[in-house]
Coordinates of C-alpha atoms in Angstrom, one line a residue:
X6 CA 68.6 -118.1 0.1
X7 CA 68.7 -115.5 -2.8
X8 CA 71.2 -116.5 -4.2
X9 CA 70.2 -120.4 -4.4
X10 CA 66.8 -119.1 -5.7
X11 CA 68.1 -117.2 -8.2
X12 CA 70.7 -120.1 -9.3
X13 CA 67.7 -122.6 -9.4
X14 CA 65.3 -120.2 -11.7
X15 CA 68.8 -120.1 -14.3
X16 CA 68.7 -123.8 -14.7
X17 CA 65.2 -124.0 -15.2
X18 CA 65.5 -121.3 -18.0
X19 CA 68.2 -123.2 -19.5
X20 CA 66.2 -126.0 -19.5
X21 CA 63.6 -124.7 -21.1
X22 CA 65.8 -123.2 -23.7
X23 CA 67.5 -126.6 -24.6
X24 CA 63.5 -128.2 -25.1
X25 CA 62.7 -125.6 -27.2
X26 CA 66.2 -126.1 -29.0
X27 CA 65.5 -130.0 -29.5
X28 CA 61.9 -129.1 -30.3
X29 CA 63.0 -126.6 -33.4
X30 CA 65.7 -129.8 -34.7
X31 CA 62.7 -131.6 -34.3
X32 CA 60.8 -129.0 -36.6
X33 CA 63.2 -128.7 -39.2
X34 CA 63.6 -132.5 -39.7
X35 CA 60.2 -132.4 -40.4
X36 CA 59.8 -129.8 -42.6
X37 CA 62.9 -131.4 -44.6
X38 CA 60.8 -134.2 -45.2
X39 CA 57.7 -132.7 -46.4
X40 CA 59.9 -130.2 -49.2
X41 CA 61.6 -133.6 -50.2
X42 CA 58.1 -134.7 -50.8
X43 CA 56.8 -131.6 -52.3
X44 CA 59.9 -132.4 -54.9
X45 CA 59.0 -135.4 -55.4
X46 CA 55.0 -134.5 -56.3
X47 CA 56.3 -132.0 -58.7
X48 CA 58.6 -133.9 -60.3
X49 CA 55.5 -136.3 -60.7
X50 CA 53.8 -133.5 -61.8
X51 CA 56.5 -132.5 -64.3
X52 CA 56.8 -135.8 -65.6
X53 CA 52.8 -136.0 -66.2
X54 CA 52.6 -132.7 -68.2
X55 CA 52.8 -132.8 -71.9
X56 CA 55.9 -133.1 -73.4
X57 CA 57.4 -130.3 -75.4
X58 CA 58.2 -132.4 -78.8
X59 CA 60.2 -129.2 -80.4
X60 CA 62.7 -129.2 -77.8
X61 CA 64.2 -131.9 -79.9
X62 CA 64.5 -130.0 -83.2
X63 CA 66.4 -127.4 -81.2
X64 CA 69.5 -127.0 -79.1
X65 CA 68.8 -125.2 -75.4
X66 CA 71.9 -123.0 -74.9
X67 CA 71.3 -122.6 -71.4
X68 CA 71.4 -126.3 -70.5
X69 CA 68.4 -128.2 -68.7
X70 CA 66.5 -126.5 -66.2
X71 CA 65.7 -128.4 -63.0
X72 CA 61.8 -127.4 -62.2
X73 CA 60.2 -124.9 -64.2
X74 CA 60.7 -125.5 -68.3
X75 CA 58.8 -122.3 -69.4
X76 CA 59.6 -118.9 -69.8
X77 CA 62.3 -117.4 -72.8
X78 CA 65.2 -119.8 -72.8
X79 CA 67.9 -119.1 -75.4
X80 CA 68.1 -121.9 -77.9
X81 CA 69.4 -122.8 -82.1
X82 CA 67.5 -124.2 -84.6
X83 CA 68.9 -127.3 -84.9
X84 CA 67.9 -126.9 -89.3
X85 CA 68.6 -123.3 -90.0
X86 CA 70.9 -122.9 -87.4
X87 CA 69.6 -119.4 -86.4
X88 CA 69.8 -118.6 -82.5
X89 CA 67.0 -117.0 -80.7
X90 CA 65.8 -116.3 -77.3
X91 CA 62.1 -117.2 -76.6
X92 CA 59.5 -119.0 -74.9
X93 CA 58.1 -122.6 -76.5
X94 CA 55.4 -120.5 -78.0
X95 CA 58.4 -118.8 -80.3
X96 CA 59.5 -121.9 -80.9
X97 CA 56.2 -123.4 -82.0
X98 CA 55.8 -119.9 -84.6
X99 CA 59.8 -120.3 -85.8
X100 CA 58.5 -124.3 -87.6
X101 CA 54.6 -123.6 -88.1
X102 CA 54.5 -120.0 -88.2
X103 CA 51.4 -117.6 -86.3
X104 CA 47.8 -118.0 -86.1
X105 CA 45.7 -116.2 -88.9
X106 CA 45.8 -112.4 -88.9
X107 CA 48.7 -112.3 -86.1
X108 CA 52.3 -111.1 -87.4
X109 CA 55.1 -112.8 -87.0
X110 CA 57.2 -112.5 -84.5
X111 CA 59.7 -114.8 -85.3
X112 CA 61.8 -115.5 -88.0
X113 CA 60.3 -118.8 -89.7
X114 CA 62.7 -122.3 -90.2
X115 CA 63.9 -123.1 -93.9
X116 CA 62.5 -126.9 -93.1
X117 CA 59.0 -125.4 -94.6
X118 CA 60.7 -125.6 -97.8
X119 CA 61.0 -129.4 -97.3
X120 CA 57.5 -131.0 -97.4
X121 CA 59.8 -134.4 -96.4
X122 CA 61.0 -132.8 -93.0
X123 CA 58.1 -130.4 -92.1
X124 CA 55.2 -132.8 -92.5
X125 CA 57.7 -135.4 -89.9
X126 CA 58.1 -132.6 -87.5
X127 CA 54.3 -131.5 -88.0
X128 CA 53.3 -135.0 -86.8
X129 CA 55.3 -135.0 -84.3
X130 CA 54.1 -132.2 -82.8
X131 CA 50.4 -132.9 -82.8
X132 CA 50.6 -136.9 -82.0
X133 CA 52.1 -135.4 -79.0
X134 CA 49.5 -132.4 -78.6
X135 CA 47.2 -135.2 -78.6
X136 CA 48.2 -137.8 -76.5
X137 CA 46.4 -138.9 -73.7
X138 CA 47.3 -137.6 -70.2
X139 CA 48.2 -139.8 -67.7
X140 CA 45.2 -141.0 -65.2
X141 CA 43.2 -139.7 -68.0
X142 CA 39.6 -141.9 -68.4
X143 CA 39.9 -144.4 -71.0
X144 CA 37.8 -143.8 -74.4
X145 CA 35.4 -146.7 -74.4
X146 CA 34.8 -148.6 -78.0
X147 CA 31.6 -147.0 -78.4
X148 CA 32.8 -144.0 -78.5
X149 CA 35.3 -144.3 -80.7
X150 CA 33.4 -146.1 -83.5
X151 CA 31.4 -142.9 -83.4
X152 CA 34.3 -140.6 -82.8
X153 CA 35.8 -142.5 -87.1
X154 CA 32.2 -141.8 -88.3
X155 CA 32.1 -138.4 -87.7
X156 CA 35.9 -138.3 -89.1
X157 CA 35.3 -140.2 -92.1
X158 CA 32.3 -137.8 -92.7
X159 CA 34.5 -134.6 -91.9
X160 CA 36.7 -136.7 -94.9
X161 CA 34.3 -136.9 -97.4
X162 CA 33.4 -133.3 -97.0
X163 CA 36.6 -132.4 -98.0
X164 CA 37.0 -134.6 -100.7
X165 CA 33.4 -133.2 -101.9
X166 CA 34.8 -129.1 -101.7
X167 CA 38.1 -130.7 -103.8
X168 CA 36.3 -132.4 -106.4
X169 CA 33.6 -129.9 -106.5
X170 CA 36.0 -127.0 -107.4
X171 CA 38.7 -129.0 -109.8
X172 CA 41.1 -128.8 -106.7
X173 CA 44.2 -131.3 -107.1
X174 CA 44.9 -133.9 -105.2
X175 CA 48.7 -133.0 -104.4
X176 CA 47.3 -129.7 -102.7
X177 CA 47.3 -132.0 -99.6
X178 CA 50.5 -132.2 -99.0
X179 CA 51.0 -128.6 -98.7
X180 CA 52.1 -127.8 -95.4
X181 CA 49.7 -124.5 -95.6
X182 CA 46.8 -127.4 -95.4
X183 CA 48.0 -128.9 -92.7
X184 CA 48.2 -125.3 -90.9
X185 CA 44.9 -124.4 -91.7
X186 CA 43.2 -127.7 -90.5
X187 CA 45.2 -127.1 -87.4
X188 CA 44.1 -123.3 -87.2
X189 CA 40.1 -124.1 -88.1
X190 CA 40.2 -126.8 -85.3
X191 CA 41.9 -123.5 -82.7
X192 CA 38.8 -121.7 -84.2
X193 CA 36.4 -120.2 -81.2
X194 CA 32.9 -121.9 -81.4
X195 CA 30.4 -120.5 -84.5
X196 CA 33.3 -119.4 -86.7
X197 CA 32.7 -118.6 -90.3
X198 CA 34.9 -118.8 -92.9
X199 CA 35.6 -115.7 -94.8
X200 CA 33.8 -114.8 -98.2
X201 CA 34.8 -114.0 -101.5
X202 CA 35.1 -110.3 -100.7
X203 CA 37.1 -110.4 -98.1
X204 CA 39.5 -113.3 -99.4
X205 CA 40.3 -111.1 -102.5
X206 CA 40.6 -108.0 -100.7
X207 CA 41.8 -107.3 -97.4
X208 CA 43.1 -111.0 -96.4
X209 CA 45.0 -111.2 -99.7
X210 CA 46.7 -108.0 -99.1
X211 CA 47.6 -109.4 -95.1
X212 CA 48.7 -112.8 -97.4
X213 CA 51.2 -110.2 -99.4
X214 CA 52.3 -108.6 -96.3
X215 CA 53.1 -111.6 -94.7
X216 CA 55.0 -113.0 -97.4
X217 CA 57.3 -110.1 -97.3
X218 CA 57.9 -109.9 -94.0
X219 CA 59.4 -113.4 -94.0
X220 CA 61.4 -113.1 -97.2
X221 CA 62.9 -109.3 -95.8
X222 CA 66.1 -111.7 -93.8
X223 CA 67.1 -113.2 -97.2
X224 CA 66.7 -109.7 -98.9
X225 CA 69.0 -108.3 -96.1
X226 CA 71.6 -110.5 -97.3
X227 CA 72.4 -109.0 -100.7
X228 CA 73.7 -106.4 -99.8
X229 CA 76.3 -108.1 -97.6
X230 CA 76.8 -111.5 -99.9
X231 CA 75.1 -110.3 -103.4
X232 CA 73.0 -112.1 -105.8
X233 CA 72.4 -113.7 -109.1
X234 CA 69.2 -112.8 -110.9
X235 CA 67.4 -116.2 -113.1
X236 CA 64.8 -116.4 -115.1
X237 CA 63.1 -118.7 -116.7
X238 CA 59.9 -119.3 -119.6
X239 CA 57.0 -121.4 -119.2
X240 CA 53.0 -121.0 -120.4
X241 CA 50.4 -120.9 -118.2
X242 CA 46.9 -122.8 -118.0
X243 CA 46.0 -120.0 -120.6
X244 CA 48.3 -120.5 -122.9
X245 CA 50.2 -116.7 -122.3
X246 CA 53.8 -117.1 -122.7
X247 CA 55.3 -115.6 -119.4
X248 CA 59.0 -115.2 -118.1
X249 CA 59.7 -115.0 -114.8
X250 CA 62.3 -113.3 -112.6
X251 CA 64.0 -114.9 -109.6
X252 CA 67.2 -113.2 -107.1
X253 CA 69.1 -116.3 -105.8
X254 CA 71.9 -116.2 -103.3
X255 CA 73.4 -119.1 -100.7
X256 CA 70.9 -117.8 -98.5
X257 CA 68.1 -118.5 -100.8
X258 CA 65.6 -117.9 -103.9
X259 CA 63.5 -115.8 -104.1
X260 CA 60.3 -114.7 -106.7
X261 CA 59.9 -111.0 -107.9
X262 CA 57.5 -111.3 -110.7
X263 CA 56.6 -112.5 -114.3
X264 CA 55.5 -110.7 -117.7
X265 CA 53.4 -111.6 -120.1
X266 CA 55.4 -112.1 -123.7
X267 CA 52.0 -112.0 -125.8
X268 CA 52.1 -110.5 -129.0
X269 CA 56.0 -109.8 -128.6
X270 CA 58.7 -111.8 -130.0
X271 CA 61.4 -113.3 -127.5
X272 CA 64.0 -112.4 -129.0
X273 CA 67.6 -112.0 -126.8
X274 CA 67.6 -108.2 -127.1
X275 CA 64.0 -108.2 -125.5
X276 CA 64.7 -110.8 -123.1
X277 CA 67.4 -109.1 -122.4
X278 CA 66.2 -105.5 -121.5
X279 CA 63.6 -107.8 -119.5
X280 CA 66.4 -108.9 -117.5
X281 CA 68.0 -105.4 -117.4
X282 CA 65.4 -103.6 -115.2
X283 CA 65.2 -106.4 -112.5
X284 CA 69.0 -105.9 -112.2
X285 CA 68.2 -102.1 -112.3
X286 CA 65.7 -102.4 -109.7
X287 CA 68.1 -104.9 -107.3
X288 CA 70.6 -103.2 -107.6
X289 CA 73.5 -103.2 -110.5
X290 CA 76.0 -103.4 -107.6
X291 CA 74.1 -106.1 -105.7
X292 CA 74.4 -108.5 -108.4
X293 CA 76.9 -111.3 -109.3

């Protein structure tokens, strides 16, 4: 009798083992099922967030990435052919450069110096900042007719500032317009503009600074690949003769300064002490 009991309470254990086995198959079919749909909702998900229009102007060395598009990816400029390793944000700096006030922390493209190409990748970029989401509510007519007049309004004002201050025309196709536009619209609510004081002063000296900073890489280079030295003669809206001096190498051209020839005679022997201490200050054996 013992041992039958203890035989019968084995094969009830083992029954209940092989239930509970079936029951976890059971579980794991399930849960199978819901991750495949989970996949499928971010995918969804994926394909409903804004696209990342600058991808295209680059090449992602470290191929595609199945679910999560963000973080620093290593990548080449598909126009200047320089290689980083950086987020989208980077990427965004490298063609349109920092906000106001912020340093760069990128090296900028060479594209700015083509209005042609910049201006197409500029558009580009914000058609697709401001495309309409998915399941997004419709703008209705109404508000759109309001939505022009208060554009074409915004318009006028800036043709108003232009004419008002003897401001050409061809200033709007400067890519630093479009950039500012951009960065007023980023602005937090009851911005002000800054004032003659600090425009002449503080900002102009960040300007300078600035400037630098993204001309130091093509300075680096001639000292490795040298560098020609050019100037040229031209008068400005005052009438004041000036000559220029420019350092051009393959990598690029770059401004130093200009002098003012009034009074003096531009002979070769002056122009050419002129040109004497900018090779002085480059370098004598820096230059070509």
């Amino acid at each position: 009798m013992a041992f039958g009991s203890k035989r019968k309470q084995l094969d009830d254990e083992n029954d209940v083992e092989e239930t509970h086995g079936d029951g976890a198959d059971a579980d794991l079919g399930n849960s199978g099922d819901e991750s495949a749909e989970e996949d499928d909702d971010s995918a969804d998900q994926g394909s409903a967030k804004a696209a990342k229009p600058l991808h295209d102007e680059v090449v992602l060395l470290d191929g595609p990435k199945a679910k999560n598009s963000g973080g620093s990816r290593p990548w080449r400029c598909k126009h200047c052919n320089k290689k980083f390793t950086s987020s989208y944000t980077r990427i965004r700096h490298h063609f349109f450069g920092p906000g106001p006030g912020k340093p760069p922390q990128i090296g900028r493209c060479s594209v700015a110096n083509d209005r042609a190409k910049y201006k197409k990748i500029y558009d580009k970029y914000h058609k697709a900042e401001k495309g309409q989401p998915s399941g997004s509510v419709p703008t209705k007519p109404l508000e759109k007719a309001f939505a022009a007049m208060e554009r074409d309004a915004v318009d006028v004002q800036i043709m108003m500032f232009l004419c008002a201050n003897g401001i050409p025309f061809n200033v709007l196709r400067s890519p630093q317009y479009y950039e500012m536009v951009a960065a007023i619209q980023k602005a937090p609510k009851g911005y002000k503009p800054p004032g003659y004081e600090k425009a002449r002063t503080t900002l102009l000296d960040a300007c300078k600074r600035k400037v630098e900073s993204d001309l130091a890489p093509v300075r680096d280079t001639w000292y490795t690949h040298g560098v020609s030295v050019v100037s040229d003669g031209w008068t400005n809206m005052k009438n004041k003769p000036l000559i220029n001096v420019m350092a051009s190498n393959s990598h690029g051209s770059m401004f130093l300064y200009a002098e003012d020839f009034s009074g003096e005679e531009k002979t070769g022997e002056a122009i050419a002490q002129f040109l004497l201490q900018a090779i002085e200050e480059i370098g004598p054996s820096n230059v070509l």
